[in-house]
Short mmCIF file of C-alpha atoms and ligand atoms in Angstrom, two decimals:
data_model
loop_
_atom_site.label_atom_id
_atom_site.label_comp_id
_atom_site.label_asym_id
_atom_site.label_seq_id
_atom_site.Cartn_x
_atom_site.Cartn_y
_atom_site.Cartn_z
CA UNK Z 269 -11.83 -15.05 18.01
CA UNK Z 270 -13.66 -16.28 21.21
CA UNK Z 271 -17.19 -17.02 20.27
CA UNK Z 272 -19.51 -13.67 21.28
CA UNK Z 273 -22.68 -15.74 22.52
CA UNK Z 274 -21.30 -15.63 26.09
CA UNK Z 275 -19.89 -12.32 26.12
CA UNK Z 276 -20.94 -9.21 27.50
CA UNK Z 277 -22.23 -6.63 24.36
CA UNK Z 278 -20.06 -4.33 25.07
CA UNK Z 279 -16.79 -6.56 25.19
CA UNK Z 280 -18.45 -8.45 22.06
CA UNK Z 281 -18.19 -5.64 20.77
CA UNK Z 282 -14.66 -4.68 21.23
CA UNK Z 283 -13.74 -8.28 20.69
CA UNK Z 284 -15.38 -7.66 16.94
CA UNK Z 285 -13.87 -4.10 16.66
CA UNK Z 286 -10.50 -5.66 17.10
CA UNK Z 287 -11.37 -8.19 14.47
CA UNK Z 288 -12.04 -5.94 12.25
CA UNK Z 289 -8.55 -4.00 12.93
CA UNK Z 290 -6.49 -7.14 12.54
CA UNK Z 291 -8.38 -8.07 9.47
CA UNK Z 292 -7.64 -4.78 7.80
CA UNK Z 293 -4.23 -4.51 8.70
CA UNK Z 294 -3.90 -7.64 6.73
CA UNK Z 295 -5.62 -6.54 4.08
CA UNK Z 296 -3.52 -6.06 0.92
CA UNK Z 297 -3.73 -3.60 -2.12
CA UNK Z 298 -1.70 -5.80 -4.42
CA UNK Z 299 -0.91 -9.56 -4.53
CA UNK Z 300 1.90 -11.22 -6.81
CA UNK Z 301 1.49 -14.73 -7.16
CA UNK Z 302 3.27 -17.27 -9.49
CA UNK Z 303 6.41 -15.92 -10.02
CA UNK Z 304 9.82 -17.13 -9.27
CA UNK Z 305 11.38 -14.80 -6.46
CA UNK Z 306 14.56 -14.18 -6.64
CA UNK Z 307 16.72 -13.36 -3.97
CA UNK Z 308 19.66 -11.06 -5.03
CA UNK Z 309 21.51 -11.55 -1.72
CA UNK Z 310 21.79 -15.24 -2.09
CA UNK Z 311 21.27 -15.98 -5.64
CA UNK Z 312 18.64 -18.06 -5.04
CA UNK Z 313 15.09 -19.07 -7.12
CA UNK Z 314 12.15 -19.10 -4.86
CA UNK Z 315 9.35 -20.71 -6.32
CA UNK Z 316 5.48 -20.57 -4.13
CA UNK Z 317 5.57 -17.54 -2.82
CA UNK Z 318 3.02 -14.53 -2.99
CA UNK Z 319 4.25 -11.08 -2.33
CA UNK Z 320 1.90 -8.80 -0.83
CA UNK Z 321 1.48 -4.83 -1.13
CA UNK Z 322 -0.15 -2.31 0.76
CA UNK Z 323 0.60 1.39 -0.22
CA UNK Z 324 4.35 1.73 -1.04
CA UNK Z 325 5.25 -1.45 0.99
CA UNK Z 326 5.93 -5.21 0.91
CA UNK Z 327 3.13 -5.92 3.98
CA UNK Z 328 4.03 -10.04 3.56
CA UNK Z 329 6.00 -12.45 1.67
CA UNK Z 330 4.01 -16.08 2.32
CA UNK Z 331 3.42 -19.32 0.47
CA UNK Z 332 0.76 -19.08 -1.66
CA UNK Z 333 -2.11 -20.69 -0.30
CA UNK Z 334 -1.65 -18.29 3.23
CA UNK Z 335 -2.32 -14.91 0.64
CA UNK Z 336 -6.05 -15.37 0.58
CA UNK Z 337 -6.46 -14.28 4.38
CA UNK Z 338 -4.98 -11.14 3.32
CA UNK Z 339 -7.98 -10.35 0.85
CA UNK Z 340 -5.72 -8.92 -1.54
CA UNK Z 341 -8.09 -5.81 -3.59
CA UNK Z 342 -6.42 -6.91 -6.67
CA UNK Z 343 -4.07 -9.94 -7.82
CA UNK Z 344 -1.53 -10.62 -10.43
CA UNK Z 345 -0.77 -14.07 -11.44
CA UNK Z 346 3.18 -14.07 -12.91
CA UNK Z 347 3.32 -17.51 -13.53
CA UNK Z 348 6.62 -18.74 -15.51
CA UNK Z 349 7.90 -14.97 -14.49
CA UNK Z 350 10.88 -13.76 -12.32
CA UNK Z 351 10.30 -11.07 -9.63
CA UNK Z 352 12.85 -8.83 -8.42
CA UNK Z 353 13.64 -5.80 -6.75
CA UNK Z 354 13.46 -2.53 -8.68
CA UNK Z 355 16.91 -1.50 -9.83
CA UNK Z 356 19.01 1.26 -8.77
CA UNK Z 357 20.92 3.69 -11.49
CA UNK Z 358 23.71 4.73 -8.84
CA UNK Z 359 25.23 7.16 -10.74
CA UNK Z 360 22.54 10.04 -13.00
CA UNK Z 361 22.25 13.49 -13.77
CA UNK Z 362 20.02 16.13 -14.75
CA UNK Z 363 20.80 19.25 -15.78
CA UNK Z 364 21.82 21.77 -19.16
CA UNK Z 365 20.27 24.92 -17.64
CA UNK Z 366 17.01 25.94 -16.35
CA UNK Z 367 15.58 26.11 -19.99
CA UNK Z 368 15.85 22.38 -20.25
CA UNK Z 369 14.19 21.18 -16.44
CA UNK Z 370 11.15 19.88 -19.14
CA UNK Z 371 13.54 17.88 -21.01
CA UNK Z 372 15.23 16.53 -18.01
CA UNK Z 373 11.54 15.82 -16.24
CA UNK Z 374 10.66 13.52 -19.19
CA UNK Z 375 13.27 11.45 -18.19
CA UNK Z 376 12.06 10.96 -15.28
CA UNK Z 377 9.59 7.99 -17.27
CA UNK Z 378 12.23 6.79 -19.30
CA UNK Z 379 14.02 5.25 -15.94
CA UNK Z 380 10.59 3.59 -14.52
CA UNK Z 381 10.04 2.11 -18.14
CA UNK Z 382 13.36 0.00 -18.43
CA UNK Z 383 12.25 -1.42 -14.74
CA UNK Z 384 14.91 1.50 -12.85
CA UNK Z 385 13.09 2.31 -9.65
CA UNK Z 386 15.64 4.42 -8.19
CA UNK Z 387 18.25 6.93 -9.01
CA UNK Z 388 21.33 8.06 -7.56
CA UNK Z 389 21.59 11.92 -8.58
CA UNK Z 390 25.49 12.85 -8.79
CA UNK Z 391 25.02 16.38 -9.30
CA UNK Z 392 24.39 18.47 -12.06
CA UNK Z 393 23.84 21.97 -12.54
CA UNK Z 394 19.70 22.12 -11.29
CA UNK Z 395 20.38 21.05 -7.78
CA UNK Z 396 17.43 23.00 -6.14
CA UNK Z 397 14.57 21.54 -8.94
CA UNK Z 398 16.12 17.73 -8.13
CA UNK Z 399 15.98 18.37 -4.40
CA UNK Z 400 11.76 19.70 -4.98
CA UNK Z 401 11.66 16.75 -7.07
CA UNK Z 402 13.06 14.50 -4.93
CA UNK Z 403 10.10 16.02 -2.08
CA UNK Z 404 7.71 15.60 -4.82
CA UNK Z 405 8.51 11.74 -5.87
CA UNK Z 406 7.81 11.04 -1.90
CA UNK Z 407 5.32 12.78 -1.28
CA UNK Z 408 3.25 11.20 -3.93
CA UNK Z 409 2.87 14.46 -6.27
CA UNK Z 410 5.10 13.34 -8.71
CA UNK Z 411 5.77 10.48 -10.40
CA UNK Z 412 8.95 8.76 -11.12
CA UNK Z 413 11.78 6.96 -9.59
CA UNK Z 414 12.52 7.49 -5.90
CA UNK Z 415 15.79 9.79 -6.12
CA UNK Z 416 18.62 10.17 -3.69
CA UNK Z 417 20.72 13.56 -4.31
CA UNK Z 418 23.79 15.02 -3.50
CA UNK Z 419 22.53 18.78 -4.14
CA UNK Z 420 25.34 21.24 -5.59
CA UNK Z 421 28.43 19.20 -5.62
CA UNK Z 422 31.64 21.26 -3.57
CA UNK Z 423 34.28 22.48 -6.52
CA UNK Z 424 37.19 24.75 -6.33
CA UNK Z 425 37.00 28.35 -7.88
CA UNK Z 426 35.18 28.91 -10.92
CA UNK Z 427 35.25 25.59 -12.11
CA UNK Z 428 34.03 24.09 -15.63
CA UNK Z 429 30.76 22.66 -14.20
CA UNK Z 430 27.61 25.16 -13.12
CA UNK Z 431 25.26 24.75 -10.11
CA UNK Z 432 28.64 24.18 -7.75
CA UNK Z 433 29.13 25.55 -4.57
CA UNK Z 434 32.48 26.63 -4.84
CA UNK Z 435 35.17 26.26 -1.94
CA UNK Z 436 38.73 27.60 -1.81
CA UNK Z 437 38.97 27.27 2.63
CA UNK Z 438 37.76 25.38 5.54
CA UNK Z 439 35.38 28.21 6.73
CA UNK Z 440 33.84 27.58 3.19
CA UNK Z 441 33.72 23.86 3.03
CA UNK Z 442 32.08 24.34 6.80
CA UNK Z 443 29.79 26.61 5.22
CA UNK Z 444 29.02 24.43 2.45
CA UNK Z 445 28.45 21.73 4.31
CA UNK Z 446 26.17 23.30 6.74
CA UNK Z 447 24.16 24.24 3.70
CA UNK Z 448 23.96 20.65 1.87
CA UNK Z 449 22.97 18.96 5.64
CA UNK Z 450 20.20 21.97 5.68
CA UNK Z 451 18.53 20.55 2.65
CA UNK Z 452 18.76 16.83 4.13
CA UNK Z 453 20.95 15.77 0.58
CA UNK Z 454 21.58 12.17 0.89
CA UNK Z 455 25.24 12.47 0.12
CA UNK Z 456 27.91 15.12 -0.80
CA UNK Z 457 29.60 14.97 -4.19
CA UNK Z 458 32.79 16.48 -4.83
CA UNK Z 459 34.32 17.50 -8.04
CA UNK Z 460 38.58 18.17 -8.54
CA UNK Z 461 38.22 20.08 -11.54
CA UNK Z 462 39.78 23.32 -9.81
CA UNK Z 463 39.71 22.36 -6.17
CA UNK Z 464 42.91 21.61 -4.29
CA UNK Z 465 43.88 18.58 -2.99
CA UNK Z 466 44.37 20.20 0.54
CA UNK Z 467 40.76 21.43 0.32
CA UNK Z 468 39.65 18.35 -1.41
CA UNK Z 469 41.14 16.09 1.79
CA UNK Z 470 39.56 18.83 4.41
CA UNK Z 471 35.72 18.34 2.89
CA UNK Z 472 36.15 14.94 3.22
CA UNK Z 473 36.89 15.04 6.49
CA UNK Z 474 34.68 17.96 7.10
CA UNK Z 475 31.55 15.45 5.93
CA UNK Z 476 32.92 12.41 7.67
CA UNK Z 477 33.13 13.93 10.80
CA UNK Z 478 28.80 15.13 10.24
CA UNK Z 479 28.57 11.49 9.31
CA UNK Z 480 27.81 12.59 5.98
CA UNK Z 481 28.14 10.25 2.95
CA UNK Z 482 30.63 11.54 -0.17
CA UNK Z 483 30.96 10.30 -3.64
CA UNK Z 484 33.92 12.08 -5.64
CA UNK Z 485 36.42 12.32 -8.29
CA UNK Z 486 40.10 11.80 -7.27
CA UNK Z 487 42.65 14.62 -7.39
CA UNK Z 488 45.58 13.26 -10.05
CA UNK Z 489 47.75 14.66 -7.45
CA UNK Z 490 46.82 12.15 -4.36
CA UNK Z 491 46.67 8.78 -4.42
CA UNK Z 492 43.56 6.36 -4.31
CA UNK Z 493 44.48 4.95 -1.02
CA UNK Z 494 44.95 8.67 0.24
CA UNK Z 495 41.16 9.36 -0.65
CA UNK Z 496 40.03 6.34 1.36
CA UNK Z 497 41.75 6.76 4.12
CA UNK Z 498 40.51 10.55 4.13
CA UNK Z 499 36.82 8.42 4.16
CA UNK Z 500 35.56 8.98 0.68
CA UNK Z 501 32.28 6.90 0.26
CA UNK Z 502 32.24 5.95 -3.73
CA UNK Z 503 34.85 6.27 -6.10
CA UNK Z 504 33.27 7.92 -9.06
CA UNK Z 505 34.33 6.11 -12.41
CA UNK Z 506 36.44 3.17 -12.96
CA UNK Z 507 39.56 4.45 -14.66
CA UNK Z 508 40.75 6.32 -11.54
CA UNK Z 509 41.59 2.73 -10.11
CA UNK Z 510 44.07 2.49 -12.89
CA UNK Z 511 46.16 5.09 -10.84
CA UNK Z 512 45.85 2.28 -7.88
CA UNK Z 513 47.10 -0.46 -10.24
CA UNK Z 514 50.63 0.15 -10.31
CA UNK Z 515 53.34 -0.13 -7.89
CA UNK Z 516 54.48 3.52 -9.57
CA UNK Z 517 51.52 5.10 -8.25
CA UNK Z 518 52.83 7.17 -5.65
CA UNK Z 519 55.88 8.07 -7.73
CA UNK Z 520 53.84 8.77 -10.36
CA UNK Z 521 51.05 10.85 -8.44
CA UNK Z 522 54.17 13.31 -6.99
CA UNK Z 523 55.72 13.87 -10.21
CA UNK Z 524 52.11 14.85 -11.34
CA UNK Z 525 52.13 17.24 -8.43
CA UNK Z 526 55.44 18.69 -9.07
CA UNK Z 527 54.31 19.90 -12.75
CA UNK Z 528 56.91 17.31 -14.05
CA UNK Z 529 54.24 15.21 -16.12
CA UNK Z 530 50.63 15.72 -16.81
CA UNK Z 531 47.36 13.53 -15.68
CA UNK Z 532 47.53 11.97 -19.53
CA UNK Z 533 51.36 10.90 -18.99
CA UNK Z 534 50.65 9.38 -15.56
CA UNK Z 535 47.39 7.31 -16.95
CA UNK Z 536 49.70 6.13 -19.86
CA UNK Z 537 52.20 5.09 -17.46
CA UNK Z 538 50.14 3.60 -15.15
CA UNK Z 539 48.93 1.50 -18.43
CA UNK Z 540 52.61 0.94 -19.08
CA UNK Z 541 53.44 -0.27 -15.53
CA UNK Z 542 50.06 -2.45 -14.56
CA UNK Z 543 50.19 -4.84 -11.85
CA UNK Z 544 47.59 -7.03 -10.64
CA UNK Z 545 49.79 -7.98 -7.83
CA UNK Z 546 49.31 -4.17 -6.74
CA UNK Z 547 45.80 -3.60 -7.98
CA UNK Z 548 44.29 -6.43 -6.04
CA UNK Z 549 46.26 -5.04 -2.80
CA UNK Z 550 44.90 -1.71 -3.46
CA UNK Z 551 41.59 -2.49 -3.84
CA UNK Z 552 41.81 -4.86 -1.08
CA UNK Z 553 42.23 -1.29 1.26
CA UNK Z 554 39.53 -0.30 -0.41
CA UNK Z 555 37.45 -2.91 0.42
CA UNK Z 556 38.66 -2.40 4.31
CA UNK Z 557 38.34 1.06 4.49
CA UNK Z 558 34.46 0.67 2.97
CA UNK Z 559 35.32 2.55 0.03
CA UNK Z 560 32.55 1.54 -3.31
CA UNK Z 561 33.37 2.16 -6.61
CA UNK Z 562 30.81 3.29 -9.55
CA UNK Z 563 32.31 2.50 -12.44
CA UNK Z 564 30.24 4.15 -15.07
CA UNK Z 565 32.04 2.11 -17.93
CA UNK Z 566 29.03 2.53 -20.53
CA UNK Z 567 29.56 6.34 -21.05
CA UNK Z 568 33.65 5.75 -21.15
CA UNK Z 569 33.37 3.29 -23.88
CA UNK Z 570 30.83 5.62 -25.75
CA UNK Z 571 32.88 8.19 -25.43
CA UNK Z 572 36.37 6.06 -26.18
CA UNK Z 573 34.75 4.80 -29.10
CA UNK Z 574 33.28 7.57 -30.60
CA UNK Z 575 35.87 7.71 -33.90
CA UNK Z 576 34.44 4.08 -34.68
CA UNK Z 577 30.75 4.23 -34.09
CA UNK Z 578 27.90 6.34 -35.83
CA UNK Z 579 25.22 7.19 -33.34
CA UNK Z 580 23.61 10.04 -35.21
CA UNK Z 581 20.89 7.00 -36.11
CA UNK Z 582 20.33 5.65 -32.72
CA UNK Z 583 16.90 4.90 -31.68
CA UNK Z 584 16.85 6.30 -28.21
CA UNK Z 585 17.67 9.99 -29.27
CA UNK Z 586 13.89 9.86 -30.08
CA UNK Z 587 13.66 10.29 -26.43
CA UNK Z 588 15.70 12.58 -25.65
CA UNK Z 589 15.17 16.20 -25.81
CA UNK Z 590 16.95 18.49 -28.08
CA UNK Z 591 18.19 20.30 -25.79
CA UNK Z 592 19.32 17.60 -23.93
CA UNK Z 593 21.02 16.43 -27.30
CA UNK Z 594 22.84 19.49 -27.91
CA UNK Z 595 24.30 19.25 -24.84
CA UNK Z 596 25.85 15.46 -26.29
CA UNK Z 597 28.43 17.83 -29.04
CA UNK Z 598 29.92 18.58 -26.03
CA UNK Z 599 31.73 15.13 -25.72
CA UNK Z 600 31.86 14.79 -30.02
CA UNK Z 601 33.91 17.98 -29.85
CA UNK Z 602 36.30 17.34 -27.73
CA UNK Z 603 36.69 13.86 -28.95
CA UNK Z 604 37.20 14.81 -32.31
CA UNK Z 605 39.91 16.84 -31.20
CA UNK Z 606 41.97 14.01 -29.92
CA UNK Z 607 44.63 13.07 -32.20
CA UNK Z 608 45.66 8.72 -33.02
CA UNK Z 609 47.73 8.84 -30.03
CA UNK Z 610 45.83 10.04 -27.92
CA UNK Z 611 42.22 8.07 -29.26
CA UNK Z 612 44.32 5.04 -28.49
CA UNK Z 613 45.29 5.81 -25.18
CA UNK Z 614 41.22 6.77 -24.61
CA UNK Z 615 40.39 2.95 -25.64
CA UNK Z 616 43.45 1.47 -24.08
CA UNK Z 617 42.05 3.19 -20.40
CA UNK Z 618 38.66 2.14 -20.74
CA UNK Z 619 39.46 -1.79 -21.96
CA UNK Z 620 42.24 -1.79 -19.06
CA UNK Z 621 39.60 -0.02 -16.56
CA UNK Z 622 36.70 -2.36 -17.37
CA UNK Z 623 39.12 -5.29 -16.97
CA UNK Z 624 39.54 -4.36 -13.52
CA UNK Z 625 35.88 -5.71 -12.25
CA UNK Z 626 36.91 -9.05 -11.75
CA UNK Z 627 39.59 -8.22 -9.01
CA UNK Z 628 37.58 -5.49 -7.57
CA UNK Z 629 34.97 -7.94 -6.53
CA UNK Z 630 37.79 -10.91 -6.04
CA UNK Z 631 39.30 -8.10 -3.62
CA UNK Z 632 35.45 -7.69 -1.94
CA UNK Z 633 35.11 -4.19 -3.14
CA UNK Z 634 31.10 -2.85 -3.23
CA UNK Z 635 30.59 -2.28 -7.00
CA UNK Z 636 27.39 0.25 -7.39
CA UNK Z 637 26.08 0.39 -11.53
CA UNK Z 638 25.53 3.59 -12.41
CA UNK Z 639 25.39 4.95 -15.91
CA UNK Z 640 26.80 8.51 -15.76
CA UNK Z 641 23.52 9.09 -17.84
CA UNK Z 642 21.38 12.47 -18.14
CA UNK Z 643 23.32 15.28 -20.24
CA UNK Z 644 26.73 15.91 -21.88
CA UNK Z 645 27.27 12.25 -21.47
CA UNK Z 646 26.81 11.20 -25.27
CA UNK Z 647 24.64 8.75 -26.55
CA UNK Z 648 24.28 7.18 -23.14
CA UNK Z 649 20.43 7.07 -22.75
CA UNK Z 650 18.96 7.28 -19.39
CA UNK Z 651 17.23 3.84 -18.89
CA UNK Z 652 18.43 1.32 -21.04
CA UNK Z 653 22.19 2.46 -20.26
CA UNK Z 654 21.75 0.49 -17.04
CA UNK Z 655 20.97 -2.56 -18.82
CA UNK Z 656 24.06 -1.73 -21.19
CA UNK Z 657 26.43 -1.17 -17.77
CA UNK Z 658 25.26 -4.55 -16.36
CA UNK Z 659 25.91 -6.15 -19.97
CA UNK Z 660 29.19 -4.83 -19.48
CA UNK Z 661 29.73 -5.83 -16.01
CA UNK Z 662 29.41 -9.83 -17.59
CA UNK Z 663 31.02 -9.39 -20.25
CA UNK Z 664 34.12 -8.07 -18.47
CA UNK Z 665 34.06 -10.72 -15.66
CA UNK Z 666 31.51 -10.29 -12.97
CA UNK Z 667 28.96 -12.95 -12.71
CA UNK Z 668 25.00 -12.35 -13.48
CA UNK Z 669 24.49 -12.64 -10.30
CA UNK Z 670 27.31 -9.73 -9.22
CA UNK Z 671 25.87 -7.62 -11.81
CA UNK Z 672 22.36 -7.42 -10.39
CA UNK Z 673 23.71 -7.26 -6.82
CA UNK Z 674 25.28 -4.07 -8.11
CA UNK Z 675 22.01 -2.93 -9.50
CA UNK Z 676 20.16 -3.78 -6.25
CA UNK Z 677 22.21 -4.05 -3.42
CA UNK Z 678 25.14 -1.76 -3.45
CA UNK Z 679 23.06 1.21 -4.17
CA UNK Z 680 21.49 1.07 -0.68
CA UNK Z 681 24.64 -0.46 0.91
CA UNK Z 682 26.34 2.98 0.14
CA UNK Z 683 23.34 5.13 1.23
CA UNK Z 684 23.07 2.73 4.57
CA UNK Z 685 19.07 2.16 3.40
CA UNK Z 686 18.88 -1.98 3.38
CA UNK Z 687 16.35 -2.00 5.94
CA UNK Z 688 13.82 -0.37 3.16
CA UNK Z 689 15.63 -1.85 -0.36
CA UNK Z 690 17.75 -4.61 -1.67
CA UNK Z 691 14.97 -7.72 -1.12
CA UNK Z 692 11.60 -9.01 -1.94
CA UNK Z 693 10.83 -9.17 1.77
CA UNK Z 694 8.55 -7.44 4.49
CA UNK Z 695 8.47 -4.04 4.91
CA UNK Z 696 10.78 -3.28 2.20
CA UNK Z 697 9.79 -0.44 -0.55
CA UNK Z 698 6.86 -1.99 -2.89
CA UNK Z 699 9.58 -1.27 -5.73
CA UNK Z 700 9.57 -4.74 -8.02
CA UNK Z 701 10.35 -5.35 -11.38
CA UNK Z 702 8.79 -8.51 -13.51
CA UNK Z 703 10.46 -10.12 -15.72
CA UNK Z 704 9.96 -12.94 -18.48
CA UNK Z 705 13.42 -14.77 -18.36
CA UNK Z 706 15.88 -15.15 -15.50
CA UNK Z 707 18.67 -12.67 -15.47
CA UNK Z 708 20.65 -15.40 -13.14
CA UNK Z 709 20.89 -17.42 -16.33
CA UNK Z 710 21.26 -14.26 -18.62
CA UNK Z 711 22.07 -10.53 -18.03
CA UNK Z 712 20.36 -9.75 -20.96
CA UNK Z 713 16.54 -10.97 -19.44
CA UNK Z 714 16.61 -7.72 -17.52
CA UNK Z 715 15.90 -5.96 -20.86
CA UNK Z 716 12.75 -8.40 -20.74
CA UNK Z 717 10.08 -6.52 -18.55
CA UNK Z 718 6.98 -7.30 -18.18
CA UNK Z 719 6.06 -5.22 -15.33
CA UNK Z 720 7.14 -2.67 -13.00
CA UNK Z 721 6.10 -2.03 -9.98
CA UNK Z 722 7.09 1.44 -8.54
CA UNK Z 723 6.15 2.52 -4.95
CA UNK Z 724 3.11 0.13 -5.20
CA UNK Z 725 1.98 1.24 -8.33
CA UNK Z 726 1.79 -1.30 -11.11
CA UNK Z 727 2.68 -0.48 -14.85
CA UNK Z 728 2.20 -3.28 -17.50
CA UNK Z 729 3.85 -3.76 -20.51
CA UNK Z 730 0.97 -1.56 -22.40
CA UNK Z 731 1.81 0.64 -19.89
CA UNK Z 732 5.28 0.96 -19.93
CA UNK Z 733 4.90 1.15 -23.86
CA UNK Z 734 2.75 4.00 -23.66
CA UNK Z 735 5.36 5.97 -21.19
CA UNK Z 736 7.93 5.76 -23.89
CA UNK Z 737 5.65 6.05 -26.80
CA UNK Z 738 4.06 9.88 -24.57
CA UNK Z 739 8.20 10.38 -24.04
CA UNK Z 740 8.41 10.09 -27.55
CA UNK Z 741 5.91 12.44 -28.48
CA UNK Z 742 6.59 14.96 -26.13
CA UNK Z 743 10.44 15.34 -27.53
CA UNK Z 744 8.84 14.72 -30.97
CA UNK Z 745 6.54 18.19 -30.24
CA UNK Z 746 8.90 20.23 -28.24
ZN1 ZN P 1018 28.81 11.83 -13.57
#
């Protein structure tokens, strides 16, 4: 500032004034100071840093002794902690009928608690309270992770799943679409329970063409490199890239069409006939054509497993609903009505599928985590399923460092939203999570949280405890 002795009052004045501006736009809500920084991109440990918040933004990332000019209203020192990016669950739901939106709500804590500062809703059968929720979250009303939506996912005619729009022609896809773009979802989900695959193929195009996004099942009667080429966005559970991981694939996918074997007899062939020479040029298409994969492995292995493990004493169903835990038979029933055969060929799929994750990242294909969490998805607790999917991830192959990418950086890949998430850096969401051991070293630290910091607003530990201790409560008195 020039000195104001020899100036005019009135341009001392404005000199001052314009002071004053600067100084408050440097002025922070929030400083974090001591903690290692890592950066998720590069897999590197930055160590002197102070991040600065204002509102629901990262105003400044600068070595620590610069962070005083920004008169931070209130600082944190994280010494001998790890800072992070909030993580992304890429693949939730919520849903069991209107009766249960309370249930599903309380979830809503359970993902900001285990340090999961966005969601990635895949449809379910309450599209129109996610989408007001969604409003809500950003408009500050509401708290809870920020969540991206599909709305109503597209299905054939009456399909099993509720809350679809259902399609049957192009003049309904169209229609559908025009719909889904009308309430700004951030992506289009589609379903093959009863749709066709001719219908299936036109609503991908139909979306591509709007330049919207699509996440989907696959058809068992078109093949994965069909569904890419066609432009599908995310691949929607892991086991589908069995299908890709034989050269029988398209044999095997037409004699599926022609009624000549069924979906089960072309995934136990496909078992039969694996080939990593094929699967690796597969997913090396995949990779080309920009199609992701979510591969949702913690529910499958619940779910393959369920003859073997007892989860009727699990510690998370205290914080889940009981409506929201009646909706969990679901699965048990249908499991239990699987005979030897057919239990082994459930945990053969799910081994072989989880196997995959080293070539699909050798191949350079974006992995997203996502938990398949919400309801009808057994024992696979929103929250701390993420942390059991990244566990998963290492244990199966991928490095730590892969793992979080897919918990950080994939997520916003997909939904073309790096410019906001996926760093510690300037004028990316104020969405951090603290931790007190470095998940580069071991998965597992990500369980370890020691703070949370969601759209600028901090939760502690005490905190945190007290969201899942009211959760618990609430389900307890409901
Ligand atoms: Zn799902």
């Amino acid at each position: 500032m020039p000195s104001l002795k020899h100036l005019p009052a009135a341009l001392a004045f404005a000199v001052l004034a314009q002071a004053v501006q600067a100084a408050e736009q440097q002025s922070a809500d929030l400083a974090l100071t001591g903690a290692t920084v890592i950066d998720v991109a590069a897999g590197t440990l930055v160590k002197g840093k102070t991040v600065l918040v204002k509102g629901d933004t990262i105003i400044a990332v600068v070595d620590d002794k610069a962070a005083a000019s920004y008169h931070p209203r209130k600082t944190l020192r994280l010494n001998g902690k790890y800072l992070m990016p909030g993580l992304w669950d890429s693949h939730v739901h919520f849903g069991g009928g209107p009766e249960l939106i309370e249930e599903n709500k309380h979830l809503l804590p359970l993902y900001i608690a285990h340090g999961i500062t966005t969601v990635r809703d895949c449809s379910g059968d309450l599209p129109d309270t996610v989408l007001a929720w969604r409003g809500d979250i950003n408009a500050g009303k509401m708290s809870g992770p920020t969540i991206f939506t599909s709305g109503a996912k597209l299905e054939g005619y009456k399909p099993l799943w509720k809350g679809t729009i259902e399609v049957g022609t192009p003049e309904e896809v169209t229609a559908a679409l025009d719909k889904l773009q009308g309430q700004k979802v951030d992506f289009v989900k589609i379903t093959e329970n009863t749709m066709t695959p001719p219908i299936y193929l036109e609503a991908l195009a139909q979306a591509k063409a709007r330049g919207m996004r699509t996440s989907a099942h696959i058809p068992v009667q078109l093949t994965v490199g069909e569904v890419a080429e066609a432009g599908l966005g995310t691949i929607e559970h892991q086991a589908y890239l069995l299908r890709a991981s034989t050269p029988r694939e398209r044999e095997l996918t037409t004699q599926v069409a022609m009624g000549k074997i069924t979906g089960k007899e072309a995934m136990q062939l496909s078992l039969e006939s694996f080939d990593a020479n094929a699967a690796i040029r597969s997913f090396r298409r995949l990779a080309a054509l920009g199609t992701a994969v979510v591969p949702t492995l913690n529910g499958s292995f619940v779910t393959a497993y369920l003859d073997k493990d007892d989860h009727a004493k699990d510690a998370y169903l205290q914080y889940i609903g009981k409506g929201l835990r009646a909706t969990y038979d679901w699965r048990v029933q249908r499991a239990a009505k699987d005979d030897a055969a057919a239990i082994a060929l459930r945990q053969a799929t799910i081994e072989k599928a989880a196997s995959l994750l080293p070539l699909l990242s050798q191949a350079g294909v974006s992995i997203l985590a996502g938990t398949d969490a919400g309801f009808l998805n057994s024992f696979n607790y929103p929250g701390i399923a993420l942390h059991d999917e990244l566990g998963i991830f290492v244990k199966y192959g991928l490095t730590p460092l892969q793992a979080l990418q897919s918990a950080v950086i994939a997520g916003p890949r997909f939904l073309g939203k790096l410019d906001r998430y996926g760093s510690v850096a300037e004028n990316k969401a104020a969405d951090l999570l603290v931790l007190d051991a470095n998940p580069l070293e071991d998965i597992s630290a990500t369980r370890k949280i020691r703070l949370v910091v969601s759209r600028g607003v901090v939760s502690n530990r005490a905190q945190l405890d007290k969201m899942l201790a009211d959760t618990k409560t609430w389900v307890a008195t409901h």
